[in-house]
Structure formats: C-alpha cells, structure tokens
mmCIF file of C-alpha atoms in Angstrom:
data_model
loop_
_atom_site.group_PDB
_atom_site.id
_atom_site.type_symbol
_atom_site.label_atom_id
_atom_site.label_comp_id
_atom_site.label_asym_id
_atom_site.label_seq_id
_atom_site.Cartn_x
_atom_site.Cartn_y
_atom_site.Cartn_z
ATOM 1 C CA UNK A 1 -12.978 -25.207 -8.543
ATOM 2 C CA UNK A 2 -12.375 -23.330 -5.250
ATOM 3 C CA UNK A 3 -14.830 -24.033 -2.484
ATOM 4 C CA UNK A 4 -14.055 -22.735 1.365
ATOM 5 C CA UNK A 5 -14.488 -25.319 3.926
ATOM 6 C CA UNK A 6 -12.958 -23.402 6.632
ATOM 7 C CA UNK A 7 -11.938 -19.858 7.365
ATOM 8 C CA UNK A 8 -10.347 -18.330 10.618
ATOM 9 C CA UNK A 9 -10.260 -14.687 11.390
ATOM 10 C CA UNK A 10 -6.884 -13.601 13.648
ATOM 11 C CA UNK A 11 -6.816 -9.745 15.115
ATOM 12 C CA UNK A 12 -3.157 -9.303 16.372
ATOM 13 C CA UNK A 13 -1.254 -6.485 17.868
ATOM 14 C CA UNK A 14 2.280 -6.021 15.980
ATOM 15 C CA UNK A 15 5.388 -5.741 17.827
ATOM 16 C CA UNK A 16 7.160 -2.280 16.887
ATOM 17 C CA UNK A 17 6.478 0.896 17.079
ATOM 18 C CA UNK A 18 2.865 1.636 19.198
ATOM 19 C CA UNK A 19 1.842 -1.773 18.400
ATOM 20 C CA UNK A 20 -0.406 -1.255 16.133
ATOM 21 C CA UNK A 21 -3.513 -3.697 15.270
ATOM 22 C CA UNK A 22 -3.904 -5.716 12.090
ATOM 23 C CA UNK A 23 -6.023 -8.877 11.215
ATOM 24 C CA UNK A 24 -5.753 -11.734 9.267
ATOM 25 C CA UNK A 25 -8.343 -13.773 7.462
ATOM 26 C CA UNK A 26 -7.279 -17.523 6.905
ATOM 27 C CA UNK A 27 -9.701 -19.622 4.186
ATOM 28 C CA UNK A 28 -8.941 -23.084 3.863
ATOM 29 C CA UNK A 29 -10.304 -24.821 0.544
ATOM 30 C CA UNK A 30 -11.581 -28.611 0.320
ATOM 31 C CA UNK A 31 -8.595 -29.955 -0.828
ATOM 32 C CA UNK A 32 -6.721 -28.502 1.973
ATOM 33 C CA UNK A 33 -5.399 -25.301 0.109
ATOM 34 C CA UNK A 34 -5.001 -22.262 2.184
ATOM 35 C CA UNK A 35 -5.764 -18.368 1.063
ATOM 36 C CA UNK A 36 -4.584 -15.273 3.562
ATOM 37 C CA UNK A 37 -5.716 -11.542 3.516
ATOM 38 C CA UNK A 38 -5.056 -8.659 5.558
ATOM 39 C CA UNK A 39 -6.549 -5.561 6.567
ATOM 40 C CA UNK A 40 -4.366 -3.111 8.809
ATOM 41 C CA UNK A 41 -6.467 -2.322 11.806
ATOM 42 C CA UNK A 42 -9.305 -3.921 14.290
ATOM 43 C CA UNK A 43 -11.587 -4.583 11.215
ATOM 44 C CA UNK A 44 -14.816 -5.015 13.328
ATOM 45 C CA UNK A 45 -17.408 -7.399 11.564
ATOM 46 C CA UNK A 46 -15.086 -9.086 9.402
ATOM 47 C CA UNK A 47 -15.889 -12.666 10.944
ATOM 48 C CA UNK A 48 -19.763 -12.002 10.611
ATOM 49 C CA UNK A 49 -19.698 -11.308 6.920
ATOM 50 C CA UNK A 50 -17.134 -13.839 5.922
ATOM 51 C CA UNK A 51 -19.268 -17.174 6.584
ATOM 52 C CA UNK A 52 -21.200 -16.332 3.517
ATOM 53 C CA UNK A 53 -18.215 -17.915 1.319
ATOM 54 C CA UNK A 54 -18.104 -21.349 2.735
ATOM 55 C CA UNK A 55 -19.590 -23.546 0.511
ATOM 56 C CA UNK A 56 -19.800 -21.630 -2.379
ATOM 57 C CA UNK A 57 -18.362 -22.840 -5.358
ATOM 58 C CA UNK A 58 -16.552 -20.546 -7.733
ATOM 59 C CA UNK A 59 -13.850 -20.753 -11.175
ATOM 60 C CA UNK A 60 -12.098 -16.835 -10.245
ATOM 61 C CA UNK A 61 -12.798 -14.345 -7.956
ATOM 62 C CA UNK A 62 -14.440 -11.849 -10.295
ATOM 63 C CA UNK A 63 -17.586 -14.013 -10.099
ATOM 64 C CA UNK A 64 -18.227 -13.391 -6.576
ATOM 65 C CA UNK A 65 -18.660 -9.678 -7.337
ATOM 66 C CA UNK A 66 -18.496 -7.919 -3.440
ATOM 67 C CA UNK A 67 -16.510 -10.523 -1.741
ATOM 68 C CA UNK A 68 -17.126 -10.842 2.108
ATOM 69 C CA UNK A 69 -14.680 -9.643 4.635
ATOM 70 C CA UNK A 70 -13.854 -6.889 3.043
ATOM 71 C CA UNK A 71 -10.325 -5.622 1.918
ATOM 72 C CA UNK A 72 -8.775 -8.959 3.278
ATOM 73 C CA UNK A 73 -11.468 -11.122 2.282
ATOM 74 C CA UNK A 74 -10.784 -10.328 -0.960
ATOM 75 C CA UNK A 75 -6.987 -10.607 -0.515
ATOM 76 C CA UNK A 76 -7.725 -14.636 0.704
ATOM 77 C CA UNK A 77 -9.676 -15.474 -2.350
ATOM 78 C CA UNK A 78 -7.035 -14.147 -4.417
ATOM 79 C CA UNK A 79 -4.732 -15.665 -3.097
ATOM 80 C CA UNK A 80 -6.651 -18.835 -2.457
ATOM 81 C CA UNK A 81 -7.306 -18.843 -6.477
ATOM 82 C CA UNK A 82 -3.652 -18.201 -7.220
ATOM 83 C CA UNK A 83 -2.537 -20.992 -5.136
ATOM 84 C CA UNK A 84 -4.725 -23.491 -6.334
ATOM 85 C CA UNK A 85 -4.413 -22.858 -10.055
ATOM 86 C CA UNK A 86 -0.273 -22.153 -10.038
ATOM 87 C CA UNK A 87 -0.901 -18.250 -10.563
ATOM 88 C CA UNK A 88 1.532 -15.744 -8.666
ATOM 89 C CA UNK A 89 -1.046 -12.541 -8.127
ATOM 90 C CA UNK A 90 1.229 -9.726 -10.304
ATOM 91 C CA UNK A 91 0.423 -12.213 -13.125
ATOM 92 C CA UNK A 92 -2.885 -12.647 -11.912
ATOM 93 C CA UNK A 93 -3.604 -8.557 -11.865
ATOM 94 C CA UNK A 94 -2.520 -8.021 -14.883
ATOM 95 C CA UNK A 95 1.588 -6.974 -13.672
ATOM 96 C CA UNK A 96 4.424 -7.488 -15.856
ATOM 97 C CA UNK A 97 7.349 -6.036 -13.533
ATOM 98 C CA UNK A 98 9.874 -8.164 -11.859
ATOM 99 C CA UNK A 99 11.233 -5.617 -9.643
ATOM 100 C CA UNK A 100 10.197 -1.830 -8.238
ATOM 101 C CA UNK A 101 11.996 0.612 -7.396
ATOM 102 C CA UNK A 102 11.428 1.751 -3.897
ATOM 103 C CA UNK A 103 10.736 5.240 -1.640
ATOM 104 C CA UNK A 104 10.919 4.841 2.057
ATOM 105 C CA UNK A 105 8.643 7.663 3.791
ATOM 106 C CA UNK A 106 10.264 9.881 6.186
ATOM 107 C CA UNK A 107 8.172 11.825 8.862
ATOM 108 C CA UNK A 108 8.615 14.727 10.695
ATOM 109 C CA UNK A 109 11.991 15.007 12.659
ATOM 110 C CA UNK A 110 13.042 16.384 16.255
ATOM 111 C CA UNK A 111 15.584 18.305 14.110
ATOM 112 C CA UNK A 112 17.262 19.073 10.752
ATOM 113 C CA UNK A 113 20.594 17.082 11.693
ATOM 114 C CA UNK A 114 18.004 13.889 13.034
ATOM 115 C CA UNK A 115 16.445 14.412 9.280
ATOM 116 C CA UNK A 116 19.135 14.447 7.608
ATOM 117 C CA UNK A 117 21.122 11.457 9.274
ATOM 118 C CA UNK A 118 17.566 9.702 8.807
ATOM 119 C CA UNK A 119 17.853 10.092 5.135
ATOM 120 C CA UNK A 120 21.940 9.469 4.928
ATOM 121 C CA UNK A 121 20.924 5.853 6.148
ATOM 122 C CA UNK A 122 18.705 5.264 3.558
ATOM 123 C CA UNK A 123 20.793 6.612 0.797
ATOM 124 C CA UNK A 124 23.750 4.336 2.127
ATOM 125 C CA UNK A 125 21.406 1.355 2.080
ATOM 126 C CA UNK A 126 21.125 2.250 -1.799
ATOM 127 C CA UNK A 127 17.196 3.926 -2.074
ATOM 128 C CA UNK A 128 17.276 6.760 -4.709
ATOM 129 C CA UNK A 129 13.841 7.906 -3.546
ATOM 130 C CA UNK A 130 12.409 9.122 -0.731
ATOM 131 C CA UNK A 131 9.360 11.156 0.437
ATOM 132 C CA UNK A 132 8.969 13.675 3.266
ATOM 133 C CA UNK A 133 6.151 14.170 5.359
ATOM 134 C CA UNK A 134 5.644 17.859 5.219
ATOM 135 C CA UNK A 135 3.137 20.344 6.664
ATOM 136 C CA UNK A 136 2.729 24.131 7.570
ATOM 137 C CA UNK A 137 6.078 24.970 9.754
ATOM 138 C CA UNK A 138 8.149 21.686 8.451
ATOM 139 C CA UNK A 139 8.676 21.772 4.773
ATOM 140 C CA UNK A 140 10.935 24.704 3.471
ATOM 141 C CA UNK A 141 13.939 23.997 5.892
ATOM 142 C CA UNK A 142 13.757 19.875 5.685
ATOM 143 C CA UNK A 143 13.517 19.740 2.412
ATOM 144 C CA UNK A 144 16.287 22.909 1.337
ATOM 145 C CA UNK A 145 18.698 20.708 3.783
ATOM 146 C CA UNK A 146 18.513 17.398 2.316
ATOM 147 C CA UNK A 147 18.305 18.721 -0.901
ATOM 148 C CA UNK A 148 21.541 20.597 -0.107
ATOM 149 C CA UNK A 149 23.093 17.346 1.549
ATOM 150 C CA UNK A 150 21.949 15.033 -1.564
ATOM 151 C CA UNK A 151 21.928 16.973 -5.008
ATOM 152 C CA UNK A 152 20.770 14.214 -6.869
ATOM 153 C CA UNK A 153 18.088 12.496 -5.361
ATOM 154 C CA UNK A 154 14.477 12.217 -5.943
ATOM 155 C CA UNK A 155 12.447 13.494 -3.703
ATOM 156 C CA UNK A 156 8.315 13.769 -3.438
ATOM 157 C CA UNK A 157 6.754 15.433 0.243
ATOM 158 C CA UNK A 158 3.529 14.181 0.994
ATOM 159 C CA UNK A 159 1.110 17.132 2.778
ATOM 160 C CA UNK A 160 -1.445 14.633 4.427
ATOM 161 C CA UNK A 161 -4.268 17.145 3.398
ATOM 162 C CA UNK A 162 -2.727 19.385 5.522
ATOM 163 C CA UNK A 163 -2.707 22.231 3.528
ATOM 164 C CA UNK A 164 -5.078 25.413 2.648
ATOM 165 C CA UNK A 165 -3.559 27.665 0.213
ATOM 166 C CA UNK A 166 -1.255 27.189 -2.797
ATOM 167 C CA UNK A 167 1.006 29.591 -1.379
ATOM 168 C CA UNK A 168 2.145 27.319 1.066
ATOM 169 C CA UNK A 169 3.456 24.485 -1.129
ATOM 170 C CA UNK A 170 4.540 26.799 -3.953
ATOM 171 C CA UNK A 171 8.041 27.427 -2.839
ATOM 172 C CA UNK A 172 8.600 23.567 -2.704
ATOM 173 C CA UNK A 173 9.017 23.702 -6.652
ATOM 174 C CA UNK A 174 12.478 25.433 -6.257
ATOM 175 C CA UNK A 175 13.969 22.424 -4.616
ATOM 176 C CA UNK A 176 12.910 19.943 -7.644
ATOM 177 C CA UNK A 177 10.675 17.736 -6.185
ATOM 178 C CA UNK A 178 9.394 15.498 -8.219
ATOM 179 C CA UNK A 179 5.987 15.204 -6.668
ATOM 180 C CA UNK A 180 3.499 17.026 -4.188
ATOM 181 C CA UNK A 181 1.567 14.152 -2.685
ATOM 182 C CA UNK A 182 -2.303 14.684 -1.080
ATOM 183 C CA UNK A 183 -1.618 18.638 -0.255
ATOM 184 C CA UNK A 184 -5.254 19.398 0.384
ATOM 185 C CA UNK A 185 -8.242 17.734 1.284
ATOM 186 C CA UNK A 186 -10.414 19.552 -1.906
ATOM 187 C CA UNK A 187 -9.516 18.790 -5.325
ATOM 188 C CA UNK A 188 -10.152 22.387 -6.635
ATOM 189 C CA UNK A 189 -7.208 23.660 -4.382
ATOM 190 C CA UNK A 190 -5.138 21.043 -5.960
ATOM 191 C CA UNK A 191 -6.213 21.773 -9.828
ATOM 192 C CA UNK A 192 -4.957 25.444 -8.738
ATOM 193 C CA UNK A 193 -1.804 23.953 -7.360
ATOM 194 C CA UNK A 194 -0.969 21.909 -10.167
ATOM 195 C CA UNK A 195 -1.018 24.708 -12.433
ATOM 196 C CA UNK A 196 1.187 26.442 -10.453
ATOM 197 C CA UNK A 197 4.000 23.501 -10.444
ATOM 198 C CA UNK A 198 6.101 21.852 -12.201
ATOM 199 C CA UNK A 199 6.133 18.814 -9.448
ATOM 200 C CA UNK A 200 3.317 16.544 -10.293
ATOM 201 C CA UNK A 201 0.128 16.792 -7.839
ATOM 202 C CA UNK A 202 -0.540 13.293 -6.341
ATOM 203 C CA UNK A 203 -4.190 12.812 -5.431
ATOM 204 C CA UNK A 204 -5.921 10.302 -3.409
ATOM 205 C CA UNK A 205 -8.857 7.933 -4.232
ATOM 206 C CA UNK A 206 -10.772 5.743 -3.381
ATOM 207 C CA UNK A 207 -12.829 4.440 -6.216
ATOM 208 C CA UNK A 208 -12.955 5.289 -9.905
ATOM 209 C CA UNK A 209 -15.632 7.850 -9.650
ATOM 210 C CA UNK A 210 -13.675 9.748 -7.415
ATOM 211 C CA UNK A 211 -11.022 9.516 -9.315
ATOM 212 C CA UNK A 212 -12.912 10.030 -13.022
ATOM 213 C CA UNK A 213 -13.920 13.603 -11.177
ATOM 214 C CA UNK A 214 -10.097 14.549 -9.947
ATOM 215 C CA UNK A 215 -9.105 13.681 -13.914
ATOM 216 C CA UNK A 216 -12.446 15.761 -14.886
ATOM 217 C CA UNK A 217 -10.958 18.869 -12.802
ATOM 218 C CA UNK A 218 -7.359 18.196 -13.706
ATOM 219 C CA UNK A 219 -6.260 18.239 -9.782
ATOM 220 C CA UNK A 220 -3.181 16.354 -10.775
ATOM 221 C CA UNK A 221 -1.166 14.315 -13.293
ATOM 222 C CA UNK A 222 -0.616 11.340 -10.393
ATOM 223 C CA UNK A 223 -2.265 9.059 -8.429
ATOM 224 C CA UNK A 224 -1.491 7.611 -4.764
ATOM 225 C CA UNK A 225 -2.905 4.369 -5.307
ATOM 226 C CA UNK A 226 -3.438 2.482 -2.109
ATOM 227 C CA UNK A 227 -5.417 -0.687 -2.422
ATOM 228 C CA UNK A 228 -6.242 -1.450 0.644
ATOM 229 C CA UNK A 229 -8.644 2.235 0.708
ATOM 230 C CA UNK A 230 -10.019 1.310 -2.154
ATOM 231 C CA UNK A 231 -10.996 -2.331 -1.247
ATOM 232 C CA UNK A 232 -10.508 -4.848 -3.521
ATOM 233 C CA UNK A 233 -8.110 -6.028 -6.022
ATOM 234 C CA UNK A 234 -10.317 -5.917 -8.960
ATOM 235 C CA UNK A 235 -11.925 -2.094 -8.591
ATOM 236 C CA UNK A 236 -7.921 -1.584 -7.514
ATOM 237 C CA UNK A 237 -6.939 -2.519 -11.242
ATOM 238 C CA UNK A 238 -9.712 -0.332 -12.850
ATOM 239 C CA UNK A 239 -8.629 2.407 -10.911
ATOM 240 C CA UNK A 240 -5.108 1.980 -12.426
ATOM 241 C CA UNK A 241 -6.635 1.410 -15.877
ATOM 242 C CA UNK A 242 -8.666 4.825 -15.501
ATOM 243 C CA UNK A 243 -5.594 6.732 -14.287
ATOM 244 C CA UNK A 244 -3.624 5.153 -17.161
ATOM 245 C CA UNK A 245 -6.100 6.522 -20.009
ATOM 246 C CA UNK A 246 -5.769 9.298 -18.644
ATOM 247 C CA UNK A 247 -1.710 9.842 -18.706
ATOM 248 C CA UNK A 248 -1.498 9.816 -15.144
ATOM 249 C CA UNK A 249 1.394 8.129 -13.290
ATOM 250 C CA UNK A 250 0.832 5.926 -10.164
ATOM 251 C CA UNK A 251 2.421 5.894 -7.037
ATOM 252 C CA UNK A 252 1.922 2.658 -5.413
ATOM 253 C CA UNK A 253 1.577 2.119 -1.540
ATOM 254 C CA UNK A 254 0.274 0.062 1.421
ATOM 255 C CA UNK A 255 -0.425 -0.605 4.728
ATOM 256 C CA UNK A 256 2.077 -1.315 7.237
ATOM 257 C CA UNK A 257 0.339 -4.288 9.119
ATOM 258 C CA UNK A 258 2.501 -8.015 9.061
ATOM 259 C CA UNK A 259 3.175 -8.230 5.534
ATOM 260 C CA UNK A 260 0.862 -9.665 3.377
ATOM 261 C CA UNK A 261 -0.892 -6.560 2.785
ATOM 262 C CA UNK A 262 2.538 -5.022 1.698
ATOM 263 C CA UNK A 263 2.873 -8.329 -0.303
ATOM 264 C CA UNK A 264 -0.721 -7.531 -2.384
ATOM 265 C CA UNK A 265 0.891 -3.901 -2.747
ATOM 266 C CA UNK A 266 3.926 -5.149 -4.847
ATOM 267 C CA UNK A 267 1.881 -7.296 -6.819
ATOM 268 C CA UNK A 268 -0.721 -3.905 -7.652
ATOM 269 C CA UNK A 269 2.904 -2.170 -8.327
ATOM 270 C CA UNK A 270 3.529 -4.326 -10.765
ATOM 271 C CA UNK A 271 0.751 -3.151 -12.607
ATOM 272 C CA UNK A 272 2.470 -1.322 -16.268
ATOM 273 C CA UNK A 273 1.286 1.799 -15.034
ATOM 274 C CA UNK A 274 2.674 1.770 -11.707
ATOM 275 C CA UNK A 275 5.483 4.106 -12.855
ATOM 276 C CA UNK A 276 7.003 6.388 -9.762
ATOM 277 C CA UNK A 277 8.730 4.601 -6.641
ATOM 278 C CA UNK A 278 6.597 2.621 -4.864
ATOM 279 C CA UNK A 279 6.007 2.532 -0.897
ATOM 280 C CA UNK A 280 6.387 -1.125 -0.728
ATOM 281 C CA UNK A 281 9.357 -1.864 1.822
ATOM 282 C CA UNK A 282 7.933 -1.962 5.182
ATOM 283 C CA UNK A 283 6.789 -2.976 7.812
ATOM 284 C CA UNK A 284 10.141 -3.730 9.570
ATOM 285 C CA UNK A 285 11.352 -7.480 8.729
ATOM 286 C CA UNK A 286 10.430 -8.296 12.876
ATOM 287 C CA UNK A 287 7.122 -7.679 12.572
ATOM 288 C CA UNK A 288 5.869 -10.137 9.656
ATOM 289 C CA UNK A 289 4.620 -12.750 9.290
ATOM 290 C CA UNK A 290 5.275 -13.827 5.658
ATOM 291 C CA UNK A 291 8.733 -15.540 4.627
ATOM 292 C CA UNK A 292 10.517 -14.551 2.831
ATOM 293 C CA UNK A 293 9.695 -10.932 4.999
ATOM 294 C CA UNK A 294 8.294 -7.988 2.040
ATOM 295 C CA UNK A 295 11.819 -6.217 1.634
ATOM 296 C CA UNK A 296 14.175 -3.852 -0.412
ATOM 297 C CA UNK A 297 17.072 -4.410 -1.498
ATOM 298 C CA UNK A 298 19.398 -1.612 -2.603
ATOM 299 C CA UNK A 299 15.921 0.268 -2.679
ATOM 300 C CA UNK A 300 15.090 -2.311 -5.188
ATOM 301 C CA UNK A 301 11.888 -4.328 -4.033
ATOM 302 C CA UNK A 302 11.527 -7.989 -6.565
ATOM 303 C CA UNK A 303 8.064 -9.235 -7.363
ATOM 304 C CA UNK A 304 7.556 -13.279 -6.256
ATOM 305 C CA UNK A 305 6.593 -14.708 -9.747
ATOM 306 C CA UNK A 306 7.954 -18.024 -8.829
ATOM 307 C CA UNK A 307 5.417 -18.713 -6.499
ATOM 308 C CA UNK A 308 1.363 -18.700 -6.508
ATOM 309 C CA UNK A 309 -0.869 -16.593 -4.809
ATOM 310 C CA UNK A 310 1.034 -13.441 -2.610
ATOM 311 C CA UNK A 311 4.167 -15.172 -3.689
ATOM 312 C CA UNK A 312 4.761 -15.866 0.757
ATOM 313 C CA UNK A 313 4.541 -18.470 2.941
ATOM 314 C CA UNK A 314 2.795 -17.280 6.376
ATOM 315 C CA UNK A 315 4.395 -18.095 9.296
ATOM 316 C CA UNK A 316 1.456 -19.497 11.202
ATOM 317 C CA UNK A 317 2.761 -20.370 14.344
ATOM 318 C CA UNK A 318 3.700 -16.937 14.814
ATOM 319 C CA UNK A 319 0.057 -15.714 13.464
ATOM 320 C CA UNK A 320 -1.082 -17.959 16.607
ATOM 321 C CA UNK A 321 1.448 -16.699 18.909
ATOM 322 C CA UNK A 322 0.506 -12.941 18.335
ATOM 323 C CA UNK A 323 -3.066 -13.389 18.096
ATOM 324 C CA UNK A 324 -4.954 -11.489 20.894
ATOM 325 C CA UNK A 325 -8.332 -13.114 19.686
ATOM 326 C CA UNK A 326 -8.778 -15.641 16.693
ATOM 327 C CA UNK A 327 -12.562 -16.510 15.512
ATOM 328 C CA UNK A 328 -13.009 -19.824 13.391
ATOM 329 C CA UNK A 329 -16.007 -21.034 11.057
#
C-alpha cells in the first residue's frame, strides 16, 4: 500500500530555446520508492497543497479523488503506484499501443525557403506527419509550397484560435490537409467550419463537459487532447472515452518541459483511441531529464512497457543541478 513519507518540489529553468520554466514534484514512499510529475511552467502553490498526501495510505490513485499538486501531483502518484506494483502507466491507463506515430509542429517561418528546408529535415529524419502553425497572412503560401515540395505527406495546420471567419481557413481544404486544428476560439464558428470541410476540425478541451457540448454542437470530428490542460490522468481517460463514443479521433499532445510530462503524453497516446499522429517527440534530447530522453525514431515514438511507472529513470543529479529553487516536506 503506497504511503508518502517524503515529497520535494523542484522549479527549474530549461536550457534551450527562452529557457522556459517547468517543475518537478518528487514523492518518496516508505519503502524508499520514488514517484515524479511535471507541470510545464512556475506552478505557484504546488508545495502548499502537496503536504496533504504524506501519510495517507492508499491501494490506486483513483481513491484519492482530487489529488494535491495538481497536474504533476497527479503524475507522481501515478507513477509512484506503477512503480511499486510493476505497472508501466500505458497499461495502467488503459493503452494497448507499443509505438505512435509521430507529427513534429512547425511554426511560423522568416520565409518560404526557411519553411520548407525546416520541413525537408524532418521528412529526411523519416516523420510522415507534420503540422503547421498557421494564422491570417501565413497559411495559403506555406502550406501550397510544402505541399508542392512533398505530394504525399500528411499535413494538419493548427490556427491557435486565431481565426474569425470560415472564409479564412476554407481555401486550406484544396491542399488536402488532413486536419484544421483549434481555428477559433467559439465552437459555433467551428460547427460552421466543419461543415464546410472535408479536413477534420480539431477542438480543444479541457474537461468532459466541455467537450460533451463541442460533440452536442458538432464543432468537429477530432479532439486535441492535451493532458496536462485537462489535469489529471483519470478525467484525461474519460475525456478520451467520451470522444471515442462519439466517433471522434484524438490527437495526442504535451508539454514541452524536461520530459516526463512528454513521457505521461505517450502513455495517454497509447490510449485505443488515440488514432492521428501524436505530438509526443520533444522537448530536444538536451533538455531532459528522463533516460532514456522521450524521442522519435523514424517519426516513430515506442511506448516503455518494460518498465513501471513513466517507463524513465530521472536523472536527479541533473534535476538538482538545474533547480533554481527546490522546497522539501
């Protein structure tokens, strides 16, 4: 039976890119078992709400109901439960995949030639998928080129709710994309789009009665699952379960952060319904934490179901080394 003895709470600043901010929660059972979790960003208050799971005794984490610490509390029990009873989390969840295939995410270039290079590289490092970042002024043109440079691939542009009218995103059809991901911030302007389109409209949630209300006005036939907005791992899988009743597929994708989040992300993809290509393959292998580093191969990402928990070993030293501020109960 787990029981926490011990947590610490690490906020770090990641080397690449702007350096962004992610923290770690650490429990530590009785017997000397250890559970991480991670929540990209400051995550203010996390190691003022966690203290209320020491001591408490416990079979599985459904019976703690809203588990402390948010997102990454509720990542550390997890994996603190998987690790103690021999469980890898995909199993855990309810996954059955052993690999996903991966999309890499592609933002807004300097220029068409930068774009297209951009996307050549990932190609030649074998992805089949990938998604453009897109808005009013920078979709048409990137998208007509690569489609003209790569005839076959599959290709989905995410809008960031950055769109207004169905006009805008109408001529994207032409070019075969396979889906329109998050093109407005109201789900009435995306039930119009999606009628429009043969693309499939990817919505955003972040709990099942937001979602039960985007399947109630038909705003789409896909989801962008992200479990870190919605929380935790269990409300994560009845948001799947929902969009599965409902024929929708998922799109699967996480934080960027030092790797175990991405790590709790491939074990949601393996969920049955998880069926497009997941955004699973970063952060850059420099900037984890977690060995072996979350990572695609030939655009092909494998689920850990040899080993318990997140299926990683964290690299604590360097936790330690890139901690600005740690916190310990």
């Amino acid at each position: 039976m787990p029981r926490v003895r011990e947590l610490e709470v690490f906020r770090m600043i990641l080397p690449y890119g702007r350096r962004p901010e992610t923290t770690l929660v650490k429990l530590t059972d009785y017997g000397g078992v250890t559970g991480w979790g991670e929540v990209v960003g400051p995550a203010p208050g996390v190691e003022r709400s966690l203290p209320a799971l020491v001591g408490v005794d416990w079979e599985h984490p459904a019976e703690l109901g809203e588990i402390p610490g948010g997102s990454a509390g509720d990542m550390a029990v997890w994996d603190l439960w998987g690790r103690m009873n021999g469980v890898p989390l995909a199993h855990a969840l309810g996954g059955s995949r052993t690999s996903l295939i991966g999309t890499v995410r592609l933002a807004a270039d300097r220029s068409l030639e930068s774009m297209i290079a951009r996307v050549n590289r990932h190609v030649c490092a074998g992805y089949g998928h990938v998604t453009l970042d897109v808005y009013p002024g920078w979709d048409v043109e990137p998208l007509r080129a690569v489609r003209a440079a790569y005839p076959g691939l599959a290709i989905a542009v995410d809008g960031h709710g950055a769109y207004t009218a169905t006009s805008q995103l109408e001529a994207l059809d032409a070019y075969g994309v396979v889906a329109i991901e998050r093109p407005f911030k109201d789900l009435l302007t995306s039930a119009d789009l999606q009628d429009r389109v043969a693309a499939a409209v990817a919505v955003e949630v972040g709990s099942v009665a937001e979602l039960q209300e985007a399947i109630g006005l038909r705003a789409g036939r896909a989801l962008l699952l992200r479990p870190a907005l919605i929380g935790s791992l269990g409300a994560v899988r009845l948001v799947h379960d929902h969009a599965v009743a409902a024929g929708w597929d998922i799109i699967c994708a996480g934080g960027h952060g030092a790797g175990l989040a991405r790590a709790a992300t491939v074990a949601v993809a393996s969920l049955p319904g998880c069926s497009m290509p997941s955004d699973v393959a970063e952060p850059p292998r420099s900037a984890q934490v977690v060995l072996p580093p979350v990572d695609a191969s030939g655009g092909v990402v494998a689920v850990p179901l040899t080993q318990p928990g997140l299926g990683h070993t964290v690299d604590e030293s360097r936790v330690r080394r890139l901690a600005r501020e740690s916190f310990r109960v």
